[in-house]
Coordinates of C-alpha atoms and ligand atoms in Angstrom, one line a residue:
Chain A
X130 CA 130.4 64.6 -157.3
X131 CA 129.9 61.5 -155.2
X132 CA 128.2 62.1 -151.7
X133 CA 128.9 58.9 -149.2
X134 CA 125.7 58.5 -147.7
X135 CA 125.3 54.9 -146.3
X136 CA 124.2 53.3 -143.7
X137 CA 123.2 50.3 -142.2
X138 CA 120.1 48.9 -140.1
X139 CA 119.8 45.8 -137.8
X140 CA 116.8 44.6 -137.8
X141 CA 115.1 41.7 -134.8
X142 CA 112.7 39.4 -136.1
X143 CA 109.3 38.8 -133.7
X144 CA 110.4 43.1 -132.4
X145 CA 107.1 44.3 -133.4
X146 CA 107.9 46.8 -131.1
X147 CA 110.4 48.8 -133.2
X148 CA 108.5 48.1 -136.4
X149 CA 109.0 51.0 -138.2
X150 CA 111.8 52.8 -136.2
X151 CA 114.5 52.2 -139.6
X152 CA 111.7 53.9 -141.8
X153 CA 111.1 57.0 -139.5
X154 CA 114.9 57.4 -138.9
X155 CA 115.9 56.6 -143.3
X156 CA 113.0 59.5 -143.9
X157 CA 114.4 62.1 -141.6
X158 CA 117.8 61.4 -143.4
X159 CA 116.6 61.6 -146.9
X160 CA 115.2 64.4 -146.0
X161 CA 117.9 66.2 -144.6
X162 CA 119.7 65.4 -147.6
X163 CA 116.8 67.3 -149.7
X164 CA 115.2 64.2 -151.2
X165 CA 111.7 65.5 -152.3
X166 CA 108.9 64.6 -150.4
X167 CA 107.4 62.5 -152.8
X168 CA 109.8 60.2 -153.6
X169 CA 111.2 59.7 -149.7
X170 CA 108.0 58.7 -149.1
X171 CA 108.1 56.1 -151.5
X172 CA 111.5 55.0 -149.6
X173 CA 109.9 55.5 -146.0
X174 CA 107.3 53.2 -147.2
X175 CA 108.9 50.2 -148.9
X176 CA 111.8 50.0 -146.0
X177 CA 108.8 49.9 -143.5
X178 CA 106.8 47.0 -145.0
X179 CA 110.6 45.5 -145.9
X180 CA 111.0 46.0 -141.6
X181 CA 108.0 44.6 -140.8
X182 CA 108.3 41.5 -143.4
X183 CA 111.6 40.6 -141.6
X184 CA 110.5 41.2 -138.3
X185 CA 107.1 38.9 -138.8
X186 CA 108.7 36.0 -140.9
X187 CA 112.8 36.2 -140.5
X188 CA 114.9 35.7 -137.6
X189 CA 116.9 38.0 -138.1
X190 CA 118.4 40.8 -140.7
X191 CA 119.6 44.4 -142.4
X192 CA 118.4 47.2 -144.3
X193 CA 120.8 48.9 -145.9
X194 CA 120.4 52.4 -147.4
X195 CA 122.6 54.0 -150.0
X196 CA 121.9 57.8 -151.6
X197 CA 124.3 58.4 -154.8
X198 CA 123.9 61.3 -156.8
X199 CA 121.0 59.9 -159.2
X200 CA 119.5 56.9 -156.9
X201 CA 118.4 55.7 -153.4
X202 CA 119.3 52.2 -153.7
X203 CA 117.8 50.0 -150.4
X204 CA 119.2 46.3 -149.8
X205 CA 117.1 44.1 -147.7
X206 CA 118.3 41.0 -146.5
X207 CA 117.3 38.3 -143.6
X208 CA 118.1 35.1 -142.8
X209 CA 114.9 32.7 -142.2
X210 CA 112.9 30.7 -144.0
X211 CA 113.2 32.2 -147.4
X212 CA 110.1 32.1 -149.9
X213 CA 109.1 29.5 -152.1
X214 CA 106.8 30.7 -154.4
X215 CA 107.9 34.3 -155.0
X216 CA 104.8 35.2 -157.5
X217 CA 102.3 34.3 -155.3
X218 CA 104.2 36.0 -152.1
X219 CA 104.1 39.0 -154.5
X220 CA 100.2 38.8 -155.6
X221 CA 97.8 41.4 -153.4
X222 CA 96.2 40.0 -150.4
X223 CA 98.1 36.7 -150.2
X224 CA 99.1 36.3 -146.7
X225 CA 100.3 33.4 -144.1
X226 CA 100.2 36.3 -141.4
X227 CA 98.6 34.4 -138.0
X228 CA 96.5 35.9 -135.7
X229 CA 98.7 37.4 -133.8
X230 CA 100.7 39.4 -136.3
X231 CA 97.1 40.4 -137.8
X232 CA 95.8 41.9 -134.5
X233 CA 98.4 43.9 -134.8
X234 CA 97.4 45.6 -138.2
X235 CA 99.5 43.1 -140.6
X236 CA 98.9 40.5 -143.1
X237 CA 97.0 42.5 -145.4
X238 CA 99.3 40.4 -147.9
X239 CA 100.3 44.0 -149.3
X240 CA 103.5 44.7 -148.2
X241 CA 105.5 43.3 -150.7
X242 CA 103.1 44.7 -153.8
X243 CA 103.5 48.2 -151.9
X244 CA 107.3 47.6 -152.0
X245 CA 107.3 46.8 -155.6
X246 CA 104.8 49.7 -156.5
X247 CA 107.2 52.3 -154.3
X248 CA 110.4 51.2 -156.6
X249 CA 111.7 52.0 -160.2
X250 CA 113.4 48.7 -160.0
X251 CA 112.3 45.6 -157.8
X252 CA 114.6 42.3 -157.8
X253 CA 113.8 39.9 -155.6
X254 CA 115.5 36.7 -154.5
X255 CA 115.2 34.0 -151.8
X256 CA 116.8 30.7 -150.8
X257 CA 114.5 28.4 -148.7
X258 CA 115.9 27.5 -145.4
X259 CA 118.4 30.5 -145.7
X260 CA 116.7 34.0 -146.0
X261 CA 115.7 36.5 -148.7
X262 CA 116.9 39.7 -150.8
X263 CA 115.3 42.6 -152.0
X264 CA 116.9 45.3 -154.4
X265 CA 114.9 48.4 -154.3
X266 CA 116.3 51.3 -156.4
X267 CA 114.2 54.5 -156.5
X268 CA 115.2 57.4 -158.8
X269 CA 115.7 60.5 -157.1
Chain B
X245 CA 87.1 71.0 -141.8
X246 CA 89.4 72.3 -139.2
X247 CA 91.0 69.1 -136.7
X248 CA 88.5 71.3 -134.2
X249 CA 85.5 70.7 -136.1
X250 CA 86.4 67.4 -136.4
X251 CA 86.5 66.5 -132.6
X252 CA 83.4 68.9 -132.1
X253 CA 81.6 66.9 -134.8
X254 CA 82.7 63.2 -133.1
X255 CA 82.6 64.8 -129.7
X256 CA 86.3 63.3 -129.7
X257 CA 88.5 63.6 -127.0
X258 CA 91.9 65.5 -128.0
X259 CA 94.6 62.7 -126.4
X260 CA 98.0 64.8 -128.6
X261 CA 98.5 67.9 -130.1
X262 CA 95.5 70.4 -128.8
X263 CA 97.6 73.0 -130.3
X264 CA 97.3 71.8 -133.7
X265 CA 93.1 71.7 -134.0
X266 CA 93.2 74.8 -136.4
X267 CA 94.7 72.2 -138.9
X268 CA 92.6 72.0 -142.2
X269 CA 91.5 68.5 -143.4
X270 CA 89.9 67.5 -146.8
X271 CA 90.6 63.7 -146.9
X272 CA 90.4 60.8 -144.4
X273 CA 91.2 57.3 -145.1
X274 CA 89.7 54.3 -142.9
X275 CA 91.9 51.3 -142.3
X276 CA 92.5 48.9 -139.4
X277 CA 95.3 46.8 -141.9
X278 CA 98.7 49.2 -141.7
X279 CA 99.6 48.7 -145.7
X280 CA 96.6 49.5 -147.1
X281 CA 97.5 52.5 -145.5
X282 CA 100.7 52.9 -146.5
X283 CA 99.2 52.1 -150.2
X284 CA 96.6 54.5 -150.5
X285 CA 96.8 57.2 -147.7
X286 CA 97.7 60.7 -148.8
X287 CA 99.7 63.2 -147.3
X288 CA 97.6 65.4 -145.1
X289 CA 94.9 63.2 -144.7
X290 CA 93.6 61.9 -141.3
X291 CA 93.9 58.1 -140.3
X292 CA 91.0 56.6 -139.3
X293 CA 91.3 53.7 -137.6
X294 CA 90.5 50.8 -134.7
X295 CA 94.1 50.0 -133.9
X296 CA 96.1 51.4 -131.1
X297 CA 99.3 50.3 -131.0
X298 CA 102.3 52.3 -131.4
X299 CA 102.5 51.3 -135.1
X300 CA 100.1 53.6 -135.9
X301 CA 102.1 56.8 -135.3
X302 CA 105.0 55.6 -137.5
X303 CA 102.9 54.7 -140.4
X304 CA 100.9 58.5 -140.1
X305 CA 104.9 59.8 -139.6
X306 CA 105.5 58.0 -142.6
X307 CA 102.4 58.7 -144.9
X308 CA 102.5 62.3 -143.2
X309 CA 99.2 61.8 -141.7
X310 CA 97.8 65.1 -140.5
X311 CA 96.1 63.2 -137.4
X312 CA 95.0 60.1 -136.1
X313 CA 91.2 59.2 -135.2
X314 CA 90.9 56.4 -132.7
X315 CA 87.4 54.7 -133.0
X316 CA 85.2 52.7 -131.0
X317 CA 86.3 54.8 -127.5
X318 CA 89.7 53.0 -127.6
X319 CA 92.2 55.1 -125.7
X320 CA 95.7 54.0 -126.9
X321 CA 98.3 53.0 -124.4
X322 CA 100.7 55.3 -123.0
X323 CA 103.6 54.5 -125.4
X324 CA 101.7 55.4 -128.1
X325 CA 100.8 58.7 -126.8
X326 CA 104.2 59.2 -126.0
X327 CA 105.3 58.5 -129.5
X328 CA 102.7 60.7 -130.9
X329 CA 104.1 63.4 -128.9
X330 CA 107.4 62.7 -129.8
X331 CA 106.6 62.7 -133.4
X332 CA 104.3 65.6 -133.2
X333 CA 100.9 64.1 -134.4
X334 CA 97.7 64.5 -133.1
X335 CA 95.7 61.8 -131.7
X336 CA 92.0 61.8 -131.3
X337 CA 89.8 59.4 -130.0
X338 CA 85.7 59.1 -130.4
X339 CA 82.9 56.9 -128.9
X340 CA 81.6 56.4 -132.9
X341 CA 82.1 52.9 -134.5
X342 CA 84.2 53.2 -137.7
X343 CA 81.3 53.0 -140.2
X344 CA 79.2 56.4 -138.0
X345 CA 82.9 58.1 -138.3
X346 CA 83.1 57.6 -141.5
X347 CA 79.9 58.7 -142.6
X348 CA 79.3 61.9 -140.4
X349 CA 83.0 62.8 -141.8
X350 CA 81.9 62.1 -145.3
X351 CA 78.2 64.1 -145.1
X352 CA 80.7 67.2 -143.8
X353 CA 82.9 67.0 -147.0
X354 CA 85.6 65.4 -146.2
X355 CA 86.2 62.6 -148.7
X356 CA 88.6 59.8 -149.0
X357 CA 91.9 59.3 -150.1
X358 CA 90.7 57.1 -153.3
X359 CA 87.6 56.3 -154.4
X360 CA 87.5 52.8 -155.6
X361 CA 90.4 50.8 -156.6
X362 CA 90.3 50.2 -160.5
X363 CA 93.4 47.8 -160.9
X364 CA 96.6 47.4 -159.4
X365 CA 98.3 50.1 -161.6
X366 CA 96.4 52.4 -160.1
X367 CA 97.8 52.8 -156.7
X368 CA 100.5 55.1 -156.7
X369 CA 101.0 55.7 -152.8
X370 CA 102.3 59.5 -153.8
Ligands
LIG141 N1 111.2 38.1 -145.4 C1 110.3 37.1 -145.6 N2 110.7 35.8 -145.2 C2 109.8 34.8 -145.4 N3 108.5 34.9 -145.9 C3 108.2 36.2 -146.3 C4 109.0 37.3 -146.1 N4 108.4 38.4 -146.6 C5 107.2 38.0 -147.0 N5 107.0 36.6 -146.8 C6 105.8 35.8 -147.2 O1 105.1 36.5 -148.2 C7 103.8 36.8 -147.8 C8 103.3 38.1 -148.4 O2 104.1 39.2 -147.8 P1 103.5 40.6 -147.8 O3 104.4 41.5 -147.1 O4 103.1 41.0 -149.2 O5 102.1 40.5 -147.0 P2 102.0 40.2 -145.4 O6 103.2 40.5 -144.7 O7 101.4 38.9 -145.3 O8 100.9 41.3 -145.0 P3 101.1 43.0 -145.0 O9 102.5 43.2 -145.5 O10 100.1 43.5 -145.9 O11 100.9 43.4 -143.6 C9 103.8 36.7 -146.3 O12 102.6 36.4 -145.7 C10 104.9 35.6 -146.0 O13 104.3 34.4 -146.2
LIG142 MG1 104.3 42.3 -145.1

């Protein structure tokens, strides 16, 4: 049995002001589609800090959710500057968050480890000068 | 500690949900950096925190905060509130710095959502 649950998000880069809005509205989904809590909390939090990385570094982008009958698969992708060095954008506390995204509560330089730790598979890829790509797939 | 204890304790001023005080808490987590949060909050615990903005309620919609405590006297702006309201979380707010929050909360029981960090393995944001 194959349920079509997708859907895709818009997101505005510098709209701190709907930060979060696709991750409040993908957790109300998943859980009116009887995701357990645990694990659509896992997906409510690695589509926030995805939100948030496009709206503090990207010009623009989507996230894209799908639910299939064993997976919630999440595509992420902007277009901006991209990332150089993916292993260090990946380590804990690195950060080129500036002042104003920090007053703000960002720039920990935790989002994308908290992605990473909230999936069963992470892939990352990014093209500098064009944008970047996250794969997310958590199990249900 | 009941949400009313909590304000009592703080002598907090209930900004959302004064229909929710009989709410039970056990643990807390203090953050004013919205992914360390999301990495180690737990559900039911209260946020603690010096921020205001309206970020705050999505991450304790997300995390499934059972309240937010707004430090320092900070009264958060309107569209916060609103959100809060929408979203159904309280929001209190007390004249206490972070660190005296903290610390009358902890001498009352309540204890935080991790102890010490003991390697990046072991945050499991569940
Ligand atoms: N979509 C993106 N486009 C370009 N650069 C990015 C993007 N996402 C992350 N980065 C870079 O990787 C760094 C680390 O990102 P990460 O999300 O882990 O932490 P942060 O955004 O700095 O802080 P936090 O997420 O904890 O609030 C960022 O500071 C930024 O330099
Ligand atoms: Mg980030």
């Amino acid at each position: 049995m194959t349920q079509g649950h997708n859907y895709v998000f818009p997101v505005e880069g510098e709209r701190f002001d709907e930060a979060g809005k696709v991750s409040v509205q993908v957790k109300q989904i998943l859980k009116k589609i009887g995701i357990p809590d645990a694990v659509l909390r896992r997906a409510a939090i690695a589509i926030y800090e995805s939100e948030v990385n496009i709206i503090s570094y990207a010009i623009h982008g989507t996230a894209s959710l799908q639910v299939t009958d064993d997976h919630i698969l999440i595509d992420i992708q902007d277009v901006g500057p991209g990332i150089t060095d993916i292993e260090q954008a990946m380590e804990q506390g690195y950060s080129t968050a500036n002042d104003h995204i920090r007053a703000m509560g960002f720039g920990a330089g935790m989002g994308l480890f908290n992605i990473k730790n909230c999936s069963d598979i992470f892939e990352m890829s990014s093209e500098e000068g064009k944008g970047t790509h996250l794969k997310i797939t958590i199990n249900r | 500690m009941t949400l009313r204890e909590i304000a009592e304790l703080l002598d907090a001023k209930i900004l959302v949900g004064g229909d929710h005080l009989g709410i039970e808490v056990k643990t807390a987590f203090s953050a004013d950096l919205m992914s360390d949060v999301l990495a180690f909050a737990k559900p039911g615990s209260i946020m603690i925190t010096g921020l205001t903005n309206p970020q705050i309620v999505r991450i304790a919609s997300i995390v499934d905060n059972s309240a937010i405590l707004v430090v320092r006297g900070k009264i958060p702006p309107r569209e916060t509130l609103a959100l809060a309201e929408e979203l159904d979380i309280p929001v209190l707010s007390t004249k206490y710095i972070l660190f005296e929050t903290s610390g009358r909360l902890y001498a009352s029981g309540i204890v935080g959502c991790v102890r010490k960090i003991e390697g990046p393995e072991s945050i499991v944001p569940l």
